């Protein structure tokens, strides 16, 4: 009988000590990692889950709702294309669409890409800053991770009959970077392009490198 009392007393002390330690860790903002069957009919959350919850409430969309709608609806870009254009993952774009309550399109079949897709627009889209036109160019040296290349580059390369060399820059004569007619494009070096963009007629630096209309 005395042995049972000592065993019960020891068990009670261990349980009390464990509860006190758990409460102390909880006050410090730490949560133990437990198995799926820890506790009574519940799950003990881990630090990893806790960090996900923090990210859920501190998450910031990579662009505004209006800009995301422009990419997804007006320009008909996929979530992957938008993500690559903004330099984020597809999951970030997916979260932003949920946050902004933007209805997603149904997934298309594998044989409906490109011209076979009813939403095909000639393979052109607008760069996220709204200043340049992208054109689909599979296999192009500049399309290694993103299958689009600036249209003005493709237009000049077609005229030259070769790919651009490192250090060669295309300048838009009239300052309109969406006007990619060959007569509006000039092939320059980096130094020449900087002088065209960086200074006005008086030799003063322009704010933001504005284009000088010629």
JSON list of N, CA and C in Angstrom, two decimals, residues 73-144:
[
{"chain": "A", "resi": 73, "resn": "UNK", "atom": "N", "xyz": [-6.61, 38.60, -66.77]},
{"chain": "A", "resi": 73, "resn": "UNK", "atom": "CA", "xyz": [-7.83, 38.71, -67.59]},
{"chain": "A", "resi": 73, "resn": "UNK", "atom": "C", "xyz": [-7.54, 39.39, -68.93]},
{"chain": "A", "resi": 74, "resn": "UNK", "atom": "N", "xyz": [-6.99, 40.60, -68.87]},
{"chain": "A", "resi": 74, "resn": "UNK", "atom": "CA", "xyz": [-6.76, 41.37, -70.10]},
{"chain": "A", "resi": 74, "resn": "UNK", "atom": "C", "xyz": [-5.66, 40.76, -70.96]},
{"chain": "A", "resi": 75, "resn": "UNK", "atom": "N", "xyz": [-4.51, 40.44, -70.33]},
{"chain": "A", "resi": 75, "resn": "UNK", "atom": "CA", "xyz": [-3.38, 39.90, -71.08]},
{"chain": "A", "resi": 75, "resn": "UNK", "atom": "C", "xyz": [-3.42, 38.39, -71.22]},
{"chain": "A", "resi": 76, "resn": "UNK", "atom": "N", "xyz": [-4.38, 37.74, -70.52]},
{"chain": "A", "resi": 76, "resn": "UNK", "atom": "CA", "xyz": [-4.58, 36.30, -70.61]},
{"chain": "A", "resi": 76, "resn": "UNK", "atom": "C", "xyz": [-3.32, 35.50, -70.24]},
{"chain": "A", "resi": 77, "resn": "UNK", "atom": "N", "xyz": [-2.56, 36.00, -69.27]},
{"chain": "A", "resi": 77, "resn": "UNK", "atom": "CA", "xyz": [-1.38, 35.28, -68.81]},
{"chain": "A", "resi": 77, "resn": "UNK", "atom": "C", "xyz": [-1.78, 34.21, -67.81]},
{"chain": "A", "resi": 78, "resn": "UNK", "atom": "N", "xyz": [-1.02, 33.13, -67.77]},
{"chain": "A", "resi": 78, "resn": "UNK", "atom": "CA", "xyz": [-1.26, 32.08, -66.79]},
{"chain": "A", "resi": 78, "resn": "UNK", "atom": "C", "xyz": [-0.64, 32.49, -65.46]},
{"chain": "A", "resi": 79, "resn": "UNK", "atom": "N", "xyz": [-0.99, 31.75, -64.40]},
{"chain": "A", "resi": 79, "resn": "UNK", "atom": "CA", "xyz": [-0.41, 32.05, -63.09]},
{"chain": "A", "resi": 79, "resn": "UNK", "atom": "C", "xyz": [1.10, 31.87, -63.11]},
{"chain": "A", "resi": 80, "resn": "UNK", "atom": "N", "xyz": [1.57, 30.86, -63.84]},
{"chain": "A", "resi": 80, "resn": "UNK", "atom": "CA", "xyz": [3.01, 30.60, -63.94]},
{"chain": "A", "resi": 80, "resn": "UNK", "atom": "C", "xyz": [3.70, 31.75, -64.66]},
{"chain": "A", "resi": 81, "resn": "UNK", "atom": "N", "xyz": [3.10, 32.24, -65.75]},
{"chain": "A", "resi": 81, "resn": "UNK", "atom": "CA", "xyz": [3.69, 33.34, -66.51]},
{"chain": "A", "resi": 81, "resn": "UNK", "atom": "C", "xyz": [3.75, 34.62, -65.68]},
{"chain": "A", "resi": 82, "resn": "UNK", "atom": "N", "xyz": [2.68, 34.87, -64.92]},
{"chain": "A", "resi": 82, "resn": "UNK", "atom": "CA", "xyz": [2.65, 36.06, -64.05]},
{"chain": "A", "resi": 82, "resn": "UNK", "atom": "C", "xyz": [3.74, 35.94, -62.99]},
{"chain": "A", "resi": 83, "resn": "UNK", "atom": "N", "xyz": [3.85, 34.74, -62.41]},
{"chain": "A", "resi": 83, "resn": "UNK", "atom": "CA", "xyz": [4.85, 34.52, -61.36]},
{"chain": "A", "resi": 83, "resn": "UNK", "atom": "C", "xyz": [6.26, 34.75, -61.90]},
{"chain": "A", "resi": 84, "resn": "UNK", "atom": "N", "xyz": [6.54, 34.22, -63.09]},
{"chain": "A", "resi": 84, "resn": "UNK", "atom": "CA", "xyz": [7.86, 34.38, -63.69]},
{"chain": "A", "resi": 84, "resn": "UNK", "atom": "C", "xyz": [8.14, 35.84, -64.02]},
{"chain": "A", "resi": 85, "resn": "UNK", "atom": "N", "xyz": [7.11, 36.55, -64.46]},
{"chain": "A", "resi": 85, "resn": "UNK", "atom": "CA", "xyz": [7.27, 37.96, -64.80]},
{"chain": "A", "resi": 85, "resn": "UNK", "atom": "C", "xyz": [7.58, 38.80, -63.57]},
{"chain": "A", "resi": 86, "resn": "UNK", "atom": "N", "xyz": [6.98, 38.45, -62.42]},
{"chain": "A", "resi": 86, "resn": "UNK", "atom": "CA", "xyz": [7.16, 39.21, -61.19]},
{"chain": "A", "resi": 86, "resn": "UNK", "atom": "C", "xyz": [8.30, 38.67, -60.32]},
{"chain": "A", "resi": 87, "resn": "UNK", "atom": "N", "xyz": [8.86, 37.53, -60.73]},
{"chain": "A", "resi": 87, "resn": "UNK", "atom": "CA", "xyz": [9.97, 36.97, -59.97]},
{"chain": "A", "resi": 87, "resn": "UNK", "atom": "C", "xyz": [9.55, 36.29, -58.68]},
{"chain": "A", "resi": 88, "resn": "UNK", "atom": "N", "xyz": [8.35, 35.70, -58.66]},
{"chain": "A", "resi": 88, "resn": "UNK", "atom": "CA", "xyz": [7.87, 34.99, -57.47]},
{"chain": "A", "resi": 88, "resn": "UNK", "atom": "C", "xyz": [7.41, 33.60, -57.89]},
{"chain": "A", "resi": 89, "resn": "UNK", "atom": "N", "xyz": [6.96, 32.80, -56.93]},
{"chain": "A", "resi": 89, "resn": "UNK", "atom": "CA", "xyz": [6.48, 31.46, -57.25]},
{"chain": "A", "resi": 89, "resn": "UNK", "atom": "C", "xyz": [5.00, 31.50, -57.66]},
{"chain": "A", "resi": 90, "resn": "UNK", "atom": "N", "xyz": [4.56, 30.42, -58.30]},
{"chain": "A", "resi": 90, "resn": "UNK", "atom": "CA", "xyz": [3.16, 30.33, -58.72]},
{"chain": "A", "resi": 90, "resn": "UNK", "atom": "C", "xyz": [2.24, 30.32, -57.51]},
{"chain": "A", "resi": 91, "resn": "UNK", "atom": "N", "xyz": [2.71, 29.76, -56.40]},
{"chain": "A", "resi": 91, "resn": "UNK", "atom": "CA", "xyz": [1.89, 29.70, -55.19]},
{"chain": "A", "resi": 91, "resn": "UNK", "atom": "C", "xyz": [1.60, 31.10, -54.65]},
{"chain": "A", "resi": 92, "resn": "UNK", "atom": "N", "xyz": [2.56, 32.01, -54.79]},
{"chain": "A", "resi": 92, "resn": "UNK", "atom": "CA", "xyz": [2.36, 33.39, -54.34]},
{"chain": "A", "resi": 92, "resn": "UNK", "atom": "C", "xyz": [1.25, 34.05, -55.15]},
{"chain": "A", "resi": 93, "resn": "UNK", "atom": "N", "xyz": [1.24, 33.80, -56.46]},
{"chain": "A", "resi": 93, "resn": "UNK", "atom": "CA", "xyz": [0.19, 34.36, -57.33]},
{"chain": "A", "resi": 93, "resn": "UNK", "atom": "C", "xyz": [-1.15, 33.75, -56.99]},
{"chain": "A", "resi": 94, "resn": "UNK", "atom": "N", "xyz": [-1.16, 32.44, -56.74]},
{"chain": "A", "resi": 94, "resn": "UNK", "atom": "CA", "xyz": [-2.41, 31.75, -56.38]},
{"chain": "A", "resi": 94, "resn": "UNK", "atom": "C", "xyz": [-3.00, 32.32, -55.10]},
{"chain": "A", "resi": 95, "resn": "UNK", "atom": "N", "xyz": [-2.13, 32.58, -54.11]},
{"chain": "A", "resi": 95, "resn": "UNK", "atom": "CA", "xyz": [-2.59, 33.17, -52.85]},
{"chain": "A", "resi": 95, "resn": "UNK", "atom": "C", "xyz": [-3.15, 34.57, -53.08]},
{"chain": "A", "resi": 96, "resn": "UNK", "atom": "N", "xyz": [-2.49, 35.33, -53.96]},
{"chain": "A", "resi": 96, "resn": "UNK", "atom": "CA", "xyz": [-2.94, 36.70, -54.24]},
{"chain": "A", "resi": 96, "resn": "UNK", "atom": "C", "xyz": [-4.32, 36.68, -54.90]},
{"chain": "A", "resi": 97, "resn": "UNK", "atom": "N", "xyz": [-4.56, 35.72, -55.77]},
{"chain": "A", "resi": 97, "resn": "UNK", "atom": "CA", "xyz": [-5.86, 35.63, -56.45]},
{"chain": "A", "resi": 97, "resn": "UNK", "atom": "C", "xyz": [-6.96, 35.26, -55.46]},
{"chain": "A", "resi": 98, "resn": "UNK", "atom": "N", "xyz": [-6.62, 34.43, -54.50]},
{"chain": "A", "resi": 98, "resn": "UNK", "atom": "CA", "xyz": [-7.58, 34.10, -53.45]},
{"chain": "A", "resi": 98, "resn": "UNK", "atom": "C", "xyz": [-7.84, 35.32, -52.59]},
{"chain": "A", "resi": 99, "resn": "UNK", "atom": "N", "xyz": [-6.78, 36.03, -52.22]},
{"chain": "A", "resi": 99, "resn": "UNK", "atom": "CA", "xyz": [-6.90, 37.23, -51.39]},
{"chain": "A", "resi": 99, "resn": "UNK", "atom": "C", "xyz": [-7.79, 38.28, -52.07]},
{"chain": "A", "resi": 100, "resn": "UNK", "atom": "N", "xyz": [-7.61, 38.45, -53.39]},
{"chain": "A", "resi": 100, "resn": "UNK", "atom": "CA", "xyz": [-8.36, 39.46, -54.13]},
{"chain": "A", "resi": 100, "resn": "UNK", "atom": "C", "xyz": [-9.68, 38.93, -54.69]},
{"chain": "A", "resi": 101, "resn": "UNK", "atom": "N", "xyz": [-9.99, 37.65, -54.41]},
{"chain": "A", "resi": 101, "resn": "UNK", "atom": "CA", "xyz": [-11.25, 37.04, -54.86]},
{"chain": "A", "resi": 101, "resn": "UNK", "atom": "C", "xyz": [-11.37, 37.10, -56.38]},
{"chain": "A", "resi": 102, "resn": "UNK", "atom": "N", "xyz": [-10.28, 36.76, -57.08]},
{"chain": "A", "resi": 102, "resn": "UNK", "atom": "CA", "xyz": [-10.27, 36.71, -58.53]},
{"chain": "A", "resi": 102, "resn": "UNK", "atom": "C", "xyz": [-10.56, 35.27, -58.97]},
{"chain": "A", "resi": 103, "resn": "UNK", "atom": "N", "xyz": [-11.59, 35.09, -59.76]},
{"chain": "A", "resi": 103, "resn": "UNK", "atom": "CA", "xyz": [-11.98, 33.76, -60.20]},
{"chain": "A", "resi": 103, "resn": "UNK", "atom": "C", "xyz": [-10.95, 33.20, -61.17]},
{"chain": "A", "resi": 104, "resn": "UNK", "atom": "N", "xyz": [-10.48, 31.99, -60.91]},
{"chain": "A", "resi": 104, "resn": "UNK", "atom": "CA", "xyz": [-9.46, 31.38, -61.77]},
{"chain": "A", "resi": 104, "resn": "UNK", "atom": "C", "xyz": [-10.10, 30.63, -62.93]},
{"chain": "A", "resi": 105, "resn": "UNK", "atom": "N", "xyz": [-9.36, 30.53, -64.02]},
{"chain": "A", "resi": 105, "resn": "UNK", "atom": "CA", "xyz": [-9.83, 29.79, -65.19]},
{"chain": "A", "resi": 105, "resn": "UNK", "atom": "C", "xyz": [-9.63, 28.30, -64.96]},
{"chain": "A", "resi": 106, "resn": "UNK", "atom": "N", "xyz": [-10.44, 27.45, -65.60]},
{"chain": "A", "resi": 106, "resn": "UNK", "atom": "CA", "xyz": [-10.21, 26.01, -65.50]},
{"chain": "A", "resi": 106, "resn": "UNK", "atom": "C", "xyz": [-8.92, 25.65, -66.20]},
{"chain": "A", "resi": 107, "resn": "UNK", "atom": "N", "xyz": [-8.23, 24.63, -65.71]},
{"chain": "A", "resi": 107, "resn": "UNK", "atom": "CA", "xyz": [-6.97, 24.21, -66.32]},
{"chain": "A", "resi": 107, "resn": "UNK", "atom": "C", "xyz": [-7.22, 23.69, -67.72]},
{"chain": "A", "resi": 108, "resn": "UNK", "atom": "N", "xyz": [-6.35, 24.12, -68.67]},
{"chain": "A", "resi": 108, "resn": "UNK", "atom": "CA", "xyz": [-6.50, 23.67, -70.05]},
{"chain": "A", "resi": 108, "resn": "UNK", "atom": "C", "xyz": [-5.77, 22.36, -70.26]},
{"chain": "A", "resi": 109, "resn": "UNK", "atom": "N", "xyz": [-6.17, 21.62, -71.26]},
{"chain": "A", "resi": 109, "resn": "UNK", "atom": "CA", "xyz": [-5.54, 20.35, -71.55]},
{"chain": "A", "resi": 109, "resn": "UNK", "atom": "C", "xyz": [-4.15, 20.60, -72.16]},
{"chain": "A", "resi": 110, "resn": "UNK", "atom": "N", "xyz": [-3.32, 19.57, -72.12]},
{"chain": "A", "resi": 110, "resn": "UNK", "atom": "CA", "xyz": [-1.96, 19.72, -72.61]},
{"chain": "A", "resi": 110, "resn": "UNK", "atom": "C", "xyz": [-1.91, 20.07, -74.09]},
{"chain": "A", "resi": 111, "resn": "UNK", "atom": "N", "xyz": [-2.89, 19.61, -74.88]},
{"chain": "A", "resi": 111, "resn": "UNK", "atom": "CA", "xyz": [-2.86, 19.88, -76.32]},
{"chain": "A", "resi": 111, "resn": "UNK", "atom": "C", "xyz": [-3.56, 21.17, -76.68]},
{"chain": "A", "resi": 112, "resn": "UNK", "atom": "N", "xyz": [-3.84, 22.03, -75.69]},
{"chain": "A", "resi": 112, "resn": "UNK", "atom": "CA", "xyz": [-4.51, 23.28, -75.96]},
{"chain": "A", "resi": 112, "resn": "UNK", "atom": "C", "xyz": [-3.61, 24.48, -75.70]},
{"chain": "A", "resi": 113, "resn": "UNK", "atom": "N", "xyz": [-2.30, 24.26, -75.62]},
{"chain": "A", "resi": 113, "resn": "UNK", "atom": "CA", "xyz": [-1.39, 25.37, -75.45]},
{"chain": "A", "resi": 113, "resn": "UNK", "atom": "C", "xyz": [-1.17, 26.08, -76.78]},
{"chain": "A", "resi": 114, "resn": "UNK", "atom": "N", "xyz": [-0.73, 27.33, -76.69]},
{"chain": "A", "resi": 114, "resn": "UNK", "atom": "CA", "xyz": [-0.37, 28.08, -77.89]},
{"chain": "A", "resi": 114, "resn": "UNK", "atom": "C", "xyz": [-1.53, 28.30, -78.83]},
{"chain": "A", "resi": 115, "resn": "UNK", "atom": "N", "xyz": [-1.31, 28.10, -80.13]},
{"chain": "A", "resi": 115, "resn": "UNK", "atom": "CA", "xyz": [-2.32, 28.38, -81.14]},
{"chain": "A", "resi": 115, "resn": "UNK", "atom": "C", "xyz": [-3.54, 27.48, -81.01]},
{"chain": "A", "resi": 116, "resn": "UNK", "atom": "N", "xyz": [-3.40, 26.33, -80.35]},
{"chain": "A", "resi": 116, "resn": "UNK", "atom": "CA", "xyz": [-4.53, 25.43, -80.19]},
{"chain": "A", "resi": 116, "resn": "UNK", "atom": "C", "xyz": [-5.49, 25.89, -79.09]},
{"chain": "A", "resi": 117, "resn": "UNK", "atom": "N", "xyz": [-5.05, 26.85, -78.30]},
{"chain": "A", "resi": 117, "resn": "UNK", "atom": "CA", "xyz": [-5.89, 27.38, -77.23]},
{"chain": "A", "resi": 117, "resn": "UNK", "atom": "C", "xyz": [-6.83, 28.44, -77.80]},
{"chain": "A", "resi": 118, "resn": "UNK", "atom": "N", "xyz": [-8.11, 28.37, -77.42]},
{"chain": "A", "resi": 118, "resn": "UNK", "atom": "CA", "xyz": [-9.11, 29.32, -77.93]},
{"chain": "A", "resi": 118, "resn": "UNK", "atom": "C", "xyz": [-8.82, 30.74, -77.47]},
{"chain": "A", "resi": 119, "resn": "UNK", "atom": "N", "xyz": [-8.01, 30.89, -76.42]},
{"chain": "A", "resi": 119, "resn": "UNK", "atom": "CA", "xyz": [-7.69, 32.22, -75.89]},
{"chain": "A", "resi": 119, "resn": "UNK", "atom": "C", "xyz": [-6.37, 32.76, -76.45]},
{"chain": "A", "resi": 120, "resn": "UNK", "atom": "N", "xyz": [-5.85, 32.11, -77.48]},
{"chain": "A", "resi": 120, "resn": "UNK", "atom": "CA", "xyz": [-4.56, 32.51, -78.06]},
{"chain": "A", "resi": 120, "resn": "UNK", "atom": "C", "xyz": [-4.62, 33.93, -78.60]},
{"chain": "A", "resi": 121, "resn": "UNK", "atom": "N", "xyz": [-3.61, 34.74, -78.28]},
{"chain": "A", "resi": 121, "resn": "UNK", "atom": "CA", "xyz": [-3.56, 36.14, -78.73]},
{"chain": "A", "resi": 121, "resn": "UNK", "atom": "C", "xyz": [-2.27, 36.43, -79.50]},
{"chain": "A", "resi": 122, "resn": "UNK", "atom": "N", "xyz": [-1.81, 35.45, -80.26]},
{"chain": "A", "resi": 122, "resn": "UNK", "atom": "CA", "xyz": [-0.62, 35.68, -81.06]},
{"chain": "A", "resi": 122, "resn": "UNK", "atom": "C", "xyz": [0.68, 35.58, -80.30]},
{"chain": "A", "resi": 123, "resn": "UNK", "atom": "N", "xyz": [0.63, 35.13, -79.07]},
{"chain": "A", "resi": 123, "resn": "UNK", "atom": "CA", "xyz": [1.85, 34.95, -78.29]},
{"chain": "A", "resi": 123, "resn": "UNK", "atom": "C", "xyz": [2.44, 36.23, -77.75]},
{"chain": "A", "resi": 124, "resn": "UNK", "atom": "N", "xyz": [1.67, 37.31, -77.69]},
{"chain": "A", "resi": 124, "resn": "UNK", "atom": "CA", "xyz": [2.16, 38.59, -77.17]},
{"chain": "A", "resi": 124, "resn": "UNK", "atom": "C", "xyz": [1.50, 38.92, -75.85]},
{"chain": "A", "resi": 125, "resn": "UNK", "atom": "N", "xyz": [2.25, 39.57, -74.98]},
{"chain": "A", "resi": 125, "resn": "UNK", "atom": "CA", "xyz": [1.72, 40.03, -73.70]},
{"chain": "A", "resi": 125, "resn": "UNK", "atom": "C", "xyz": [2.49, 41.27, -73.27]},
{"chain": "A", "resi": 126, "resn": "UNK", "atom": "N", "xyz": [1.97, 41.98, -72.30]},
{"chain": "A", "resi": 126, "resn": "UNK", "atom": "CA", "xyz": [2.58, 43.21, -71.83]},
{"chain": "A", "resi": 126, "resn": "UNK", "atom": "C", "xyz": [3.45, 42.93, -70.60]},
{"chain": "A", "resi": 127, "resn": "UNK", "atom": "N", "xyz": [4.63, 43.50, -70.57]},
{"chain": "A", "resi": 127, "resn": "UNK", "atom": "CA", "xyz": [5.52, 43.38, -69.42]},
{"chain": "A", "resi": 127, "resn": "UNK", "atom": "C", "xyz": [4.83, 43.97, -68.19]},
{"chain": "A", "resi": 128, "resn": "UNK", "atom": "N", "xyz": [5.19, 43.46, -66.98]},
{"chain": "A", "resi": 128, "resn": "UNK", "atom": "CA", "xyz": [4.47, 43.88, -65.78]},
{"chain": "A", "resi": 128, "resn": "UNK", "atom": "C", "xyz": [4.57, 45.38, -65.51]},
{"chain": "A", "resi": 129, "resn": "UNK", "atom": "N", "xyz": [5.61, 46.06, -66.01]},
{"chain": "A", "resi": 129, "resn": "UNK", "atom": "CA", "xyz": [5.70, 47.51, -65.80]},
{"chain": "A", "resi": 129, "resn": "UNK", "atom": "C", "xyz": [4.88, 48.30, -66.80]},
{"chain": "A", "resi": 130, "resn": "UNK", "atom": "N", "xyz": [4.27, 47.58, -67.77]},
{"chain": "A", "resi": 130, "resn": "UNK", "atom": "CA", "xyz": [3.39, 48.23, -68.74]},
{"chain": "A", "resi": 130, "resn": "UNK", "atom": "C", "xyz": [4.10, 48.98, -69.84]},
{"chain": "A", "resi": 131, "resn": "UNK", "atom": "N", "xyz": [5.43, 48.90, -69.93]},
{"chain": "A", "resi": 131, "resn": "UNK", "atom": "CA", "xyz": [6.18, 49.71, -70.89]},
{"chain": "A", "resi": 131, "resn": "UNK", "atom": "C", "xyz": [6.68, 48.92, -72.09]},
{"chain": "A", "resi": 132, "resn": "UNK", "atom": "N", "xyz": [6.75, 47.60, -71.97]},
{"chain": "A", "resi": 132, "resn": "UNK", "atom": "CA", "xyz": [7.32, 46.79, -73.05]},
{"chain": "A", "resi": 132, "resn": "UNK", "atom": "C", "xyz": [6.34, 45.69, -73.46]},
{"chain": "A", "resi": 133, "resn": "UNK", "atom": "N", "xyz": [6.56, 45.16, -74.67]},
{"chain": "A", "resi": 133, "resn": "UNK", "atom": "CA", "xyz": [5.76, 44.04, -75.17]},
{"chain": "A", "resi": 133, "resn": "UNK", "atom": "C", "xyz": [6.63, 42.80, -75.20]},
{"chain": "A", "resi": 134, "resn": "UNK", "atom": "N", "xyz": [6.11, 41.72, -74.62]},
{"chain": "A", "resi": 134, "resn": "UNK", "atom": "CA", "xyz": [6.75, 40.42, -74.67]},
{"chain": "A", "resi": 134, "resn": "UNK", "atom": "C", "xyz": [6.18, 39.63, -75.85]},
{"chain": "A", "resi": 135, "resn": "UNK", "atom": "N", "xyz": [7.00, 38.79, -76.46]},
{"chain": "A", "resi": 135, "resn": "UNK", "atom": "CA", "xyz": [6.51, 37.90, -77.51]},
{"chain": "A", "resi": 135, "resn": "UNK", "atom": "C", "xyz": [7.03, 36.50, -77.25]},
{"chain": "A", "resi": 136, "resn": "UNK", "atom": "N", "xyz": [6.17, 35.51, -77.48]},
{"chain": "A", "resi": 136, "resn": "UNK", "atom": "CA", "xyz": [6.54, 34.11, -77.25]},
{"chain": "A", "resi": 136, "resn": "UNK", "atom": "C", "xyz": [7.66, 33.72, -78.20]},
{"chain": "A", "resi": 137, "resn": "UNK", "atom": "N", "xyz": [8.72, 33.13, -77.67]},
{"chain": "A", "resi": 137, "resn": "UNK", "atom": "CA", "xyz": [9.88, 32.78, -78.50]},
{"chain": "A", "resi": 137, "resn": "UNK", "atom": "C", "xyz": [10.57, 31.55, -77.93]},
{"chain": "A", "resi": 138, "resn": "UNK", "atom": "N", "xyz": [9.93, 30.39, -78.09]},
{"chain": "A", "resi": 138, "resn": "UNK", "atom": "CA", "xyz": [10.52, 29.14, -77.60]},
{"chain": "A", "resi": 138, "resn": "UNK", "atom": "C", "xyz": [11.87, 28.89, -78.29]},
{"chain": "A", "resi": 139, "resn": "UNK", "atom": "N", "xyz": [12.85, 28.48, -77.51]},
{"chain": "A", "resi": 139, "resn": "UNK", "atom": "CA", "xyz": [14.15, 28.15, -78.06]},
{"chain": "A", "resi": 139, "resn": "UNK", "atom": "C", "xyz": [15.10, 29.32, -78.20]},
{"chain": "A", "resi": 140, "resn": "UNK", "atom": "N", "xyz": [14.64, 30.52, -77.92]},
{"chain": "A", "resi": 140, "resn": "UNK", "atom": "CA", "xyz": [15.51, 31.70, -78.01]},
{"chain": "A", "resi": 140, "resn": "UNK", "atom": "C", "xyz": [16.52, 31.67, -76.87]},
{"chain": "A", "resi": 141, "resn": "UNK", "atom": "N", "xyz": [17.76, 32.11, -77.11]},
{"chain": "A", "resi": 141, "resn": "UNK", "atom": "CA", "xyz": [18.78, 32.11, -76.04]},
{"chain": "A", "resi": 141, "resn": "UNK", "atom": "C", "xyz": [18.37, 32.90, -74.81]},
{"chain": "A", "resi": 142, "resn": "UNK", "atom": "N", "xyz": [17.53, 33.91, -74.97]},
{"chain": "A", "resi": 142, "resn": "UNK", "atom": "CA", "xyz": [17.10, 34.72, -73.84]},
{"chain": "A", "resi": 142, "resn": "UNK", "atom": "C", "xyz": [15.83, 34.17, -73.18]},
{"chain": "A", "resi": 143, "resn": "UNK", "atom": "N", "xyz": [15.32, 33.04, -73.69]},
{"chain": "A", "resi": 143, "resn": "UNK", "atom": "CA", "xyz": [14.08, 32.46, -73.16]},
{"chain": "A", "resi": 143, "resn": "UNK", "atom": "C", "xyz": [14.38, 31.13, -72.48]},
{"chain": "A", "resi": 144, "resn": "UNK", "atom": "N", "xyz": [15.35, 31.13, -71.58]},
{"chain": "A", "resi": 144, "resn": "UNK", "atom": "CA", "xyz": [15.74, 29.89, -70.92]},
{"chain": "A", "resi": 144, "resn": "UNK", "atom": "C", "xyz": [14.78, 29.49, -69.82]}
]
